[in-house]
């Protein structure tokens, strides 16, 4: 009996001696019945998220990044930009305020009955709070979101909502960084990439994740690149990691 206990204690000691944090660990998280794969690698306060299922370059860039840098990454398990919800579809990056969720619900289903619409909005309110708590970075951390564009959207589209802007002549305007923390902006603006600072809430909250985190005083960064430009997005993510840590 003593021999078995001794072997068990040796085995437990061996497990604690392993550097298990350097190996990615996977689990799942749910938001409105849509699963997110959660990948943890090492110990870091930083969090990362891929929200639009049709932006495959962003998925590949984040997958590469979380295998090379510590943090926790959230990957939506959905193939399309919108997610299914009740009898319609909705953009998952327009649900982070009640007003944004209202417009998202009406976009693809304009004829909601008032009671059904209220019930849906109430449900989204509850789910949103749980989801935000789950993805929030810990103290001193930052949440980095990865997106791709393929419809003409570019950094100039964000100027009107920005407090500071640094656009580089040799960079494609569709590849850029968006920050909600002035401290992060200052550290990154001297780098080679287009960057904007948005640290004041707009008059119209469209329900995007950036405004929700700004309201909660959480550092947020969006890495936006053209669809298909994987190396560019990986370089920007690495640049942010090295400059902010």
PDB file of C-alpha atoms in Angstrom:
ATOM      1  CA  UNK A   1       0.000   0.000   0.000  1.00  0.00           C
ATOM      2  CA  UNK A   2       2.814   2.391   0.934  1.00  0.00           C
ATOM      3  CA  UNK A   3       4.532   1.606  -2.350  1.00  0.00           C
ATOM      4  CA  UNK A   4       1.400   2.550  -4.343  1.00  0.00           C
ATOM      5  CA  UNK A   5       1.041   5.852  -2.479  1.00  0.00           C
ATOM      6  CA  UNK A   6       4.717   6.653  -3.055  1.00  0.00           C
ATOM      7  CA  UNK A   7       4.387   5.942  -6.788  1.00  0.00           C
ATOM      8  CA  UNK A   8       1.298   8.144  -6.948  1.00  0.00           C
ATOM      9  CA  UNK A   9       3.074  11.040  -5.220  1.00  0.00           C
ATOM     10  CA  UNK A  10       6.048  10.697  -7.564  1.00  0.00           C
ATOM     11  CA  UNK A  11       3.692  10.716 -10.558  1.00  0.00           C
ATOM     12  CA  UNK A  12       1.896  13.882  -9.323  1.00  0.00           C
ATOM     13  CA  UNK A  13       5.246  15.601  -8.728  1.00  0.00           C
ATOM     14  CA  UNK A  14       6.277  14.693 -12.247  1.00  0.00           C
ATOM     15  CA  UNK A  15       3.104  16.270 -13.677  1.00  0.00           C
ATOM     16  CA  UNK A  16       3.677  19.518 -11.777  1.00  0.00           C
ATOM     17  CA  UNK A  17       7.267  19.600 -12.990  1.00  0.00           C
ATOM     18  CA  UNK A  18       6.146  19.521 -16.631  1.00  0.00           C
ATOM     19  CA  UNK A  19       5.960  22.868 -18.426  1.00  0.00           C
ATOM     20  CA  UNK A  20       2.394  22.157 -19.555  1.00  0.00           C
ATOM     21  CA  UNK A  21       1.624  25.846 -20.202  1.00  0.00           C
ATOM     22  CA  UNK A  22       3.636  25.800 -23.406  1.00  0.00           C
ATOM     23  CA  UNK A  23       1.193  23.390 -25.028  1.00  0.00           C
ATOM     24  CA  UNK A  24      -2.144  24.733 -26.378  1.00  0.00           C
ATOM     25  CA  UNK A  25      -5.210  23.536 -24.474  1.00  0.00           C
ATOM     26  CA  UNK A  26      -8.635  23.518 -26.139  1.00  0.00           C
ATOM     27  CA  UNK A  27     -12.191  23.765 -24.823  1.00  0.00           C
ATOM     28  CA  UNK A  28     -15.421  25.467 -25.943  1.00  0.00           C
ATOM     29  CA  UNK A  29     -17.603  28.461 -25.088  1.00  0.00           C
ATOM     30  CA  UNK A  30     -21.157  29.151 -26.270  1.00  0.00           C
ATOM     31  CA  UNK A  31     -22.821  32.431 -27.310  1.00  0.00           C
ATOM     32  CA  UNK A  32     -26.434  32.284 -28.561  1.00  0.00           C
ATOM     33  CA  UNK A  33     -26.026  28.560 -29.297  1.00  0.00           C
ATOM     34  CA  UNK A  34     -22.957  29.189 -31.452  1.00  0.00           C
ATOM     35  CA  UNK A  35     -19.826  27.457 -30.221  1.00  0.00           C
ATOM     36  CA  UNK A  36     -16.439  29.118 -29.884  1.00  0.00           C
ATOM     37  CA  UNK A  37     -13.334  26.978 -29.704  1.00  0.00           C
ATOM     38  CA  UNK A  38     -11.163  28.256 -26.851  1.00  0.00           C
ATOM     39  CA  UNK A  39      -7.420  27.731 -27.233  1.00  0.00           C
ATOM     40  CA  UNK A  40      -5.137  28.467 -24.282  1.00  0.00           C
ATOM     41  CA  UNK A  41      -1.387  28.642 -24.712  1.00  0.00           C
ATOM     42  CA  UNK A  42       0.870  29.501 -21.796  1.00  0.00           C
ATOM     43  CA  UNK A  43       0.172  32.238 -19.268  1.00  0.00           C
ATOM     44  CA  UNK A  44      -0.703  35.736 -20.457  1.00  0.00           C
ATOM     45  CA  UNK A  45      -3.402  38.331 -19.659  1.00  0.00           C
ATOM     46  CA  UNK A  46      -4.006  38.821 -23.404  1.00  0.00           C
ATOM     47  CA  UNK A  47      -7.061  37.514 -25.241  1.00  0.00           C
ATOM     48  CA  UNK A  48      -7.764  37.117 -28.974  1.00  0.00           C
ATOM     49  CA  UNK A  49     -10.972  36.609 -30.929  1.00  0.00           C
ATOM     50  CA  UNK A  50     -12.080  35.656 -34.442  1.00  0.00           C
ATOM     51  CA  UNK A  51     -15.749  36.595 -34.882  1.00  0.00           C
ATOM     52  CA  UNK A  52     -16.657  36.344 -38.578  1.00  0.00           C
ATOM     53  CA  UNK A  53     -16.659  32.818 -39.979  1.00  0.00           C
ATOM     54  CA  UNK A  54     -16.163  33.904 -43.593  1.00  0.00           C
ATOM     55  CA  UNK A  55     -12.904  35.747 -42.808  1.00  0.00           C
ATOM     56  CA  UNK A  56     -10.685  32.706 -43.166  1.00  0.00           C
ATOM     57  CA  UNK A  57      -7.350  34.543 -43.408  1.00  0.00           C
ATOM     58  CA  UNK A  58      -7.978  36.013 -39.956  1.00  0.00           C
ATOM     59  CA  UNK A  59      -8.675  32.538 -38.610  1.00  0.00           C
ATOM     60  CA  UNK A  60      -5.407  31.178 -40.020  1.00  0.00           C
ATOM     61  CA  UNK A  61      -3.432  34.172 -38.749  1.00  0.00           C
ATOM     62  CA  UNK A  62      -4.824  33.817 -35.230  1.00  0.00           C
ATOM     63  CA  UNK A  63      -4.319  30.060 -35.217  1.00  0.00           C
ATOM     64  CA  UNK A  64      -0.658  30.605 -36.089  1.00  0.00           C
ATOM     65  CA  UNK A  65      -0.294  33.385 -33.532  1.00  0.00           C
ATOM     66  CA  UNK A  66      -1.768  31.506 -30.561  1.00  0.00           C
ATOM     67  CA  UNK A  67       0.581  28.613 -31.266  1.00  0.00           C
ATOM     68  CA  UNK A  68       3.582  30.951 -31.050  1.00  0.00           C
ATOM     69  CA  UNK A  69       2.560  33.417 -28.338  1.00  0.00           C
ATOM     70  CA  UNK A  70       0.866  32.954 -24.954  1.00  0.00           C
ATOM     71  CA  UNK A  71      -2.737  33.929 -24.347  1.00  0.00           C
ATOM     72  CA  UNK A  72      -6.271  32.659 -24.878  1.00  0.00           C
ATOM     73  CA  UNK A  73      -7.931  32.728 -28.305  1.00  0.00           C
ATOM     74  CA  UNK A  74     -11.617  32.353 -29.163  1.00  0.00           C
ATOM     75  CA  UNK A  75     -12.557  30.957 -32.591  1.00  0.00           C
ATOM     76  CA  UNK A  76     -16.172  31.069 -33.756  1.00  0.00           C
ATOM     77  CA  UNK A  77     -17.390  27.739 -35.120  1.00  0.00           C
ATOM     78  CA  UNK A  78     -19.391  29.095 -38.034  1.00  0.00           C
ATOM     79  CA  UNK A  79     -18.761  29.182 -41.779  1.00  0.00           C
ATOM     80  CA  UNK A  80     -20.654  32.364 -42.654  1.00  0.00           C
ATOM     81  CA  UNK A  81     -20.365  36.005 -41.622  1.00  0.00           C
ATOM     82  CA  UNK A  82     -23.768  35.926 -39.898  1.00  0.00           C
ATOM     83  CA  UNK A  83     -24.839  33.364 -37.311  1.00  0.00           C
ATOM     84  CA  UNK A  84     -28.247  31.632 -37.172  1.00  0.00           C
ATOM     85  CA  UNK A  85     -30.593  32.973 -34.515  1.00  0.00           C
ATOM     86  CA  UNK A  86     -34.221  31.893 -34.098  1.00  0.00           C
ATOM     87  CA  UNK A  87     -35.821  32.331 -37.557  1.00  0.00           C
ATOM     88  CA  UNK A  88     -33.205  34.727 -38.916  1.00  0.00           C
ATOM     89  CA  UNK A  89     -29.471  35.422 -39.087  1.00  0.00           C
ATOM     90  CA  UNK A  90     -27.456  38.128 -37.315  1.00  0.00           C
ATOM     91  CA  UNK A  91     -23.975  39.615 -37.427  1.00  0.00           C
ATOM     92  CA  UNK A  92     -22.153  38.490 -34.235  1.00  0.00           C
ATOM     93  CA  UNK A  93     -20.170  41.747 -34.171  1.00  0.00           C
ATOM     94  CA  UNK A  94     -23.314  43.867 -33.912  1.00  0.00           C
ATOM     95  CA  UNK A  95     -24.697  42.333 -30.734  1.00  0.00           C
ATOM     96  CA  UNK A  96     -22.598  44.044 -28.061  1.00  0.00           C
ATOM     97  CA  UNK A  97     -25.186  46.688 -27.238  1.00  0.00           C
ATOM     98  CA  UNK A  98     -28.972  46.500 -27.117  1.00  0.00           C
ATOM     99  CA  UNK A  99     -29.300  49.167 -29.806  1.00  0.00           C
ATOM    100  CA  UNK A 100     -26.859  47.348 -32.065  1.00  0.00           C
ATOM    101  CA  UNK A 101     -28.656  44.041 -31.506  1.00  0.00           C
ATOM    102  CA  UNK A 102     -31.974  45.704 -32.363  1.00  0.00           C
ATOM    103  CA  UNK A 103     -30.669  46.842 -35.755  1.00  0.00           C
ATOM    104  CA  UNK A 104     -28.975  43.479 -36.360  1.00  0.00           C
ATOM    105  CA  UNK A 105     -32.227  41.623 -35.731  1.00  0.00           C
ATOM    106  CA  UNK A 106     -34.246  43.944 -37.963  1.00  0.00           C
ATOM    107  CA  UNK A 107     -31.740  43.861 -40.822  1.00  0.00           C
ATOM    108  CA  UNK A 108     -32.649  40.376 -42.059  1.00  0.00           C
ATOM    109  CA  UNK A 109     -36.114  40.172 -40.469  1.00  0.00           C
ATOM    110  CA  UNK A 110     -37.800  43.583 -40.455  1.00  0.00           C
ATOM    111  CA  UNK A 111     -41.275  42.301 -39.505  1.00  0.00           C
ATOM    112  CA  UNK A 112     -40.672  41.192 -35.899  1.00  0.00           C
ATOM    113  CA  UNK A 113     -43.685  41.352 -33.592  1.00  0.00           C
ATOM    114  CA  UNK A 114     -42.908  43.743 -30.749  1.00  0.00           C
ATOM    115  CA  UNK A 115     -43.181  41.095 -27.988  1.00  0.00           C
ATOM    116  CA  UNK A 116     -40.995  38.605 -29.881  1.00  0.00           C
ATOM    117  CA  UNK A 117     -38.412  41.290 -30.603  1.00  0.00           C
ATOM    118  CA  UNK A 118     -38.266  42.293 -26.936  1.00  0.00           C
ATOM    119  CA  UNK A 119     -37.856  38.663 -25.858  1.00  0.00           C
ATOM    120  CA  UNK A 120     -35.006  38.215 -28.335  1.00  0.00           C
ATOM    121  CA  UNK A 121     -33.294  41.409 -27.163  1.00  0.00           C
ATOM    122  CA  UNK A 122     -33.672  40.388 -23.521  1.00  0.00           C
ATOM    123  CA  UNK A 123     -32.115  37.008 -24.261  1.00  0.00           C
ATOM    124  CA  UNK A 124     -29.233  38.625 -26.134  1.00  0.00           C
ATOM    125  CA  UNK A 125     -28.667  41.005 -23.200  1.00  0.00           C
ATOM    126  CA  UNK A 126     -28.193  38.058 -20.829  1.00  0.00           C
ATOM    127  CA  UNK A 127     -26.031  36.045 -23.226  1.00  0.00           C
ATOM    128  CA  UNK A 128     -23.913  39.097 -24.027  1.00  0.00           C
ATOM    129  CA  UNK A 129     -22.990  39.680 -20.402  1.00  0.00           C
ATOM    130  CA  UNK A 130     -21.936  36.059 -19.906  1.00  0.00           C
ATOM    131  CA  UNK A 131     -19.918  36.082 -23.121  1.00  0.00           C
ATOM    132  CA  UNK A 132     -18.175  39.373 -22.391  1.00  0.00           C
ATOM    133  CA  UNK A 133     -17.160  38.169 -18.934  1.00  0.00           C
ATOM    134  CA  UNK A 134     -15.707  35.027 -20.494  1.00  0.00           C
ATOM    135  CA  UNK A 135     -13.585  36.789 -23.119  1.00  0.00           C
ATOM    136  CA  UNK A 136     -12.414  39.789 -21.093  1.00  0.00           C
ATOM    137  CA  UNK A 137      -8.633  39.956 -20.644  1.00  0.00           C
ATOM    138  CA  UNK A 138      -7.327  39.846 -17.127  1.00  0.00           C
ATOM    139  CA  UNK A 139      -5.692  42.878 -15.484  1.00  0.00           C
ATOM    140  CA  UNK A 140      -3.243  44.727 -17.780  1.00  0.00           C
ATOM    141  CA  UNK A 141      -4.250  42.543 -20.722  1.00  0.00           C
ATOM    142  CA  UNK A 142      -5.626  43.466 -24.123  1.00  0.00           C
ATOM    143  CA  UNK A 143      -8.287  41.880 -26.313  1.00  0.00           C
ATOM    144  CA  UNK A 144      -7.142  41.594 -29.942  1.00  0.00           C
ATOM    145  CA  UNK A 145      -9.751  40.970 -32.629  1.00  0.00           C
ATOM    146  CA  UNK A 146      -8.824  39.776 -36.134  1.00  0.00           C
ATOM    147  CA  UNK A 147     -10.817  40.714 -39.231  1.00  0.00           C
ATOM    148  CA  UNK A 148     -10.529  40.631 -43.020  1.00  0.00           C
ATOM    149  CA  UNK A 149     -12.071  42.948 -45.566  1.00  0.00           C
ATOM    150  CA  UNK A 150     -13.052  42.322 -49.168  1.00  0.00           C
ATOM    151  CA  UNK A 151     -15.697  44.973 -49.861  1.00  0.00           C
ATOM    152  CA  UNK A 152     -13.671  48.161 -50.146  1.00  0.00           C
ATOM    153  CA  UNK A 153     -13.615  48.902 -46.399  1.00  0.00           C
ATOM    154  CA  UNK A 154     -10.329  50.571 -45.346  1.00  0.00           C
ATOM    155  CA  UNK A 155      -8.659  52.747 -42.722  1.00  0.00           C
ATOM    156  CA  UNK A 156     -10.106  55.934 -44.234  1.00  0.00           C
ATOM    157  CA  UNK A 157     -13.573  54.606 -43.412  1.00  0.00           C
ATOM    158  CA  UNK A 158     -12.642  54.933 -39.722  1.00  0.00           C
ATOM    159  CA  UNK A 159     -11.200  58.451 -39.739  1.00  0.00           C
ATOM    160  CA  UNK A 160     -14.500  60.150 -38.852  1.00  0.00           C
ATOM    161  CA  UNK A 161     -14.748  58.099 -35.635  1.00  0.00           C
ATOM    162  CA  UNK A 162     -11.053  58.415 -34.734  1.00  0.00           C
ATOM    163  CA  UNK A 163      -9.265  60.796 -32.383  1.00  0.00           C
ATOM    164  CA  UNK A 164      -5.777  60.153 -33.778  1.00  0.00           C
ATOM    165  CA  UNK A 165      -4.663  58.734 -37.117  1.00  0.00           C
ATOM    166  CA  UNK A 166      -1.344  57.609 -38.616  1.00  0.00           C
ATOM    167  CA  UNK A 167      -1.578  56.519 -42.260  1.00  0.00           C
ATOM    168  CA  UNK A 168       1.584  55.278 -43.967  1.00  0.00           C
ATOM    169  CA  UNK A 169       2.242  56.076 -47.630  1.00  0.00           C
ATOM    170  CA  UNK A 170       3.681  52.637 -48.372  1.00  0.00           C
ATOM    171  CA  UNK A 171       0.864  50.630 -46.756  1.00  0.00           C
ATOM    172  CA  UNK A 172      -2.384  49.479 -48.331  1.00  0.00           C
ATOM    173  CA  UNK A 173      -5.236  51.388 -46.615  1.00  0.00           C
ATOM    174  CA  UNK A 174      -7.176  48.133 -46.223  1.00  0.00           C
ATOM    175  CA  UNK A 175      -4.524  46.847 -43.787  1.00  0.00           C
ATOM    176  CA  UNK A 176      -4.594  48.682 -40.464  1.00  0.00           C
ATOM    177  CA  UNK A 177      -4.702  48.589 -36.669  1.00  0.00           C
ATOM    178  CA  UNK A 178      -7.515  50.097 -34.584  1.00  0.00           C
ATOM    179  CA  UNK A 179      -6.880  50.855 -30.887  1.00  0.00           C
ATOM    180  CA  UNK A 180      -9.136  52.054 -28.091  1.00  0.00           C
ATOM    181  CA  UNK A 181      -6.227  52.776 -25.702  1.00  0.00           C
ATOM    182  CA  UNK A 182      -4.140  55.899 -26.280  1.00  0.00           C
ATOM    183  CA  UNK A 183      -1.204  54.241 -24.542  1.00  0.00           C
ATOM    184  CA  UNK A 184      -1.274  51.368 -27.029  1.00  0.00           C
ATOM    185  CA  UNK A 185      -1.638  53.791 -29.932  1.00  0.00           C
ATOM    186  CA  UNK A 186       1.433  55.773 -28.847  1.00  0.00           C
ATOM    187  CA  UNK A 187       3.521  52.605 -28.679  1.00  0.00           C
ATOM    188  CA  UNK A 188       2.350  51.394 -32.092  1.00  0.00           C
ATOM    189  CA  UNK A 189       2.054  54.562 -34.190  1.00  0.00           C
ATOM    190  CA  UNK A 190       5.797  54.751 -34.936  1.00  0.00           C
ATOM    191  CA  UNK A 191       5.671  51.294 -36.501  1.00  0.00           C
ATOM    192  CA  UNK A 192       5.240  50.580 -40.213  1.00  0.00           C
ATOM    193  CA  UNK A 193       1.452  50.023 -40.197  1.00  0.00           C
ATOM    194  CA  UNK A 194      -1.621  52.217 -40.598  1.00  0.00           C
ATOM    195  CA  UNK A 195      -3.233  52.859 -37.224  1.00  0.00           C
ATOM    196  CA  UNK A 196      -6.170  54.781 -35.742  1.00  0.00           C
ATOM    197  CA  UNK A 197      -7.174  55.578 -32.168  1.00  0.00           C
ATOM    198  CA  UNK A 198     -10.834  55.488 -31.145  1.00  0.00           C
ATOM    199  CA  UNK A 199     -11.072  56.213 -27.436  1.00  0.00           C
ATOM    200  CA  UNK A 200     -14.339  58.182 -27.444  1.00  0.00           C
ATOM    201  CA  UNK A 201     -17.748  56.612 -27.898  1.00  0.00           C
ATOM    202  CA  UNK A 202     -19.539  57.634 -31.107  1.00  0.00           C
ATOM    203  CA  UNK A 203     -22.981  59.202 -31.225  1.00  0.00           C
ATOM    204  CA  UNK A 204     -24.298  56.018 -32.825  1.00  0.00           C
ATOM    205  CA  UNK A 205     -23.334  52.714 -31.154  1.00  0.00           C
ATOM    206  CA  UNK A 206     -23.565  50.016 -33.834  1.00  0.00           C
ATOM    207  CA  UNK A 207     -23.100  47.177 -31.340  1.00  0.00           C
ATOM    208  CA  UNK A 208     -19.525  46.340 -32.278  1.00  0.00           C
ATOM    209  CA  UNK A 209     -17.191  44.697 -29.776  1.00  0.00           C
ATOM    210  CA  UNK A 210     -14.836  47.683 -29.760  1.00  0.00           C
ATOM    211  CA  UNK A 211     -17.428  50.035 -28.250  1.00  0.00           C
ATOM    212  CA  UNK A 212     -18.462  47.478 -25.613  1.00  0.00           C
ATOM    213  CA  UNK A 213     -14.881  47.140 -24.415  1.00  0.00           C
ATOM    214  CA  UNK A 214     -14.335  50.894 -24.474  1.00  0.00           C
ATOM    215  CA  UNK A 215     -17.401  51.301 -22.223  1.00  0.00           C
ATOM    216  CA  UNK A 216     -15.848  48.776 -19.849  1.00  0.00           C
ATOM    217  CA  UNK A 217     -12.412  50.490 -19.907  1.00  0.00           C
ATOM    218  CA  UNK A 218     -10.822  47.400 -21.473  1.00  0.00           C
ATOM    219  CA  UNK A 219      -7.967  47.724 -23.949  1.00  0.00           C
ATOM    220  CA  UNK A 220      -9.031  46.600 -27.417  1.00  0.00           C
ATOM    221  CA  UNK A 221      -7.152  46.268 -30.702  1.00  0.00           C
ATOM    222  CA  UNK A 222      -8.533  45.254 -34.087  1.00  0.00           C
ATOM    223  CA  UNK A 223      -6.121  43.893 -36.698  1.00  0.00           C
ATOM    224  CA  UNK A 224      -7.742  44.406 -40.084  1.00  0.00           C
ATOM    225  CA  UNK A 225      -6.232  43.134 -43.349  1.00  0.00           C
ATOM    226  CA  UNK A 226      -7.311  42.206 -46.842  1.00  0.00           C
ATOM    227  CA  UNK A 227      -8.731  38.724 -47.222  1.00  0.00           C
ATOM    228  CA  UNK A 228      -5.949  36.420 -48.445  1.00  0.00           C
ATOM    229  CA  UNK A 229      -3.042  38.462 -47.058  1.00  0.00           C
ATOM    230  CA  UNK A 230      -2.038  35.957 -44.409  1.00  0.00           C
ATOM    231  CA  UNK A 231       1.615  36.970 -44.006  1.00  0.00           C
ATOM    232  CA  UNK A 232       0.621  40.603 -43.568  1.00  0.00           C
ATOM    233  CA  UNK A 233      -1.830  39.795 -40.803  1.00  0.00           C
ATOM    234  CA  UNK A 234       0.644  37.506 -39.053  1.00  0.00           C
ATOM    235  CA  UNK A 235       3.316  40.238 -39.203  1.00  0.00           C
ATOM    236  CA  UNK A 236       0.968  42.830 -37.703  1.00  0.00           C
ATOM    237  CA  UNK A 237      -0.030  40.493 -34.877  1.00  0.00           C
ATOM    238  CA  UNK A 238       3.621  39.756 -34.086  1.00  0.00           C
ATOM    239  CA  UNK A 239       4.466  43.461 -34.214  1.00  0.00           C
ATOM    240  CA  UNK A 240       1.724  44.257 -31.693  1.00  0.00           C
ATOM    241  CA  UNK A 241       2.816  41.427 -29.426  1.00  0.00           C
ATOM    242  CA  UNK A 242       6.442  42.552 -29.391  1.00  0.00           C
ATOM    243  CA  UNK A 243       5.706  46.266 -28.969  1.00  0.00           C
ATOM    244  CA  UNK A 244       3.168  45.935 -26.160  1.00  0.00           C
ATOM    245  CA  UNK A 245       4.875  43.238 -24.085  1.00  0.00           C
TER     246      UNK A 245
END
